[in-house]
Coordinates of C-alpha atoms in Angstrom, one line a residue:
M1 CA -58.4 36.0 19.3
T2 CA -58.9 38.0 22.3
D3 CA -57.1 41.2 22.6
D4 CA -54.0 40.5 25.7
E5 CA -51.8 43.5 26.3
I6 CA -48.7 41.0 26.9
L7 CA -49.5 39.9 23.8
E8 CA -49.7 42.6 22.1
E9 CA -46.2 43.7 23.2
V10 CA -44.4 40.7 22.6
R11 CA -45.8 40.7 18.8
K12 CA -44.8 44.5 19.1
N13 CA -41.2 43.9 20.6
R14 CA -40.6 40.8 18.2
T15 CA -41.7 42.8 14.8
A16 CA -39.4 45.6 15.9
H17 CA -36.5 42.9 16.5
A18 CA -37.3 42.2 13.2
A19 CA -37.2 45.2 11.0
Q20 CA -34.2 46.0 12.5
F21 CA -32.9 42.8 10.5
N22 CA -35.2 43.7 7.5
Y23 CA -36.9 40.3 8.3
D24 CA -33.8 38.4 7.3
L25 CA -34.3 35.1 9.5
R26 CA -30.4 34.1 9.3
A27 CA -29.8 37.8 10.6
I28 CA -32.3 37.3 13.4
Y29 CA -31.0 33.7 14.7
D30 CA -27.7 35.0 14.7
D31 CA -28.6 38.2 17.2
L32 CA -30.4 35.9 19.1
K33 CA -27.4 33.3 19.7
K34 CA -25.4 36.5 20.2
S35 CA -27.6 37.5 22.5
E36 CA -27.4 34.1 24.4
S37 CA -23.8 34.0 24.7
E38 CA -23.4 37.4 26.0
H39 CA -25.9 35.9 28.9
I40 CA -24.3 32.7 29.4
R41 CA -20.8 34.7 29.4
N42 CA -22.2 36.9 32.2
G43 CA -23.2 34.3 34.7
Y44 CA -27.0 33.2 33.2
E45 CA -27.9 29.7 33.2
Y46 CA -28.5 28.4 29.7
V47 CA -30.7 25.3 29.8
E48 CA -31.0 22.6 27.1
P49 CA -34.5 21.7 25.9
P50 CA -35.5 18.5 26.3
V51 CA -34.9 16.1 23.8
T52 CA -37.7 14.1 22.4
H53 CA -37.1 10.7 20.1
I54 CA -39.7 10.7 17.4
S55 CA -39.7 8.2 15.1
A56 CA -40.8 9.5 11.3
N57 CA -43.8 6.9 11.5
Q58 CA -45.1 8.0 14.7
T59 CA -45.5 11.7 14.0
L60 CA -48.3 10.0 11.4
Q61 CA -49.9 7.9 14.2
P62 CA -53.6 9.5 15.0
T63 CA -54.6 10.7 18.2
V64 CA -56.6 8.5 20.5
T65 CA -59.2 11.9 20.1
A66 CA -59.1 11.3 16.3
L67 CA -59.5 7.7 16.0
R68 CA -62.5 8.0 18.3
R69 CA -64.2 10.6 15.6
F70 CA -63.4 8.7 12.6
R71 CA -64.9 5.7 14.3
S72 CA -67.9 7.6 15.3
A73 CA -68.3 8.9 11.9
T74 CA -68.0 5.6 9.7
Q75 CA -70.6 4.1 12.0

C-alpha cells in the first residue's frame, strides 16, 4: 500500500478518536451520532444514504467477471 499523507492523517485521527473511548464500538457510535445531531441542530443538512434493496439470494450471485474466469478455467 502506498503512503498517502491524507490517509495517514485520517487513520491517525480515527485511532485517536477510538482511543478516547477505549476502542468501545458502542461508545464511538454514540459519540458520532451525538456529533451528527449537533451538526443538524447547527443547520447542516443531513442526507440519508441511498437505500439499495438486495434479495438474500442476489448477494450470492457470481459477477460476470467471475463467471468468465470460471468458464475459462474449466474448459
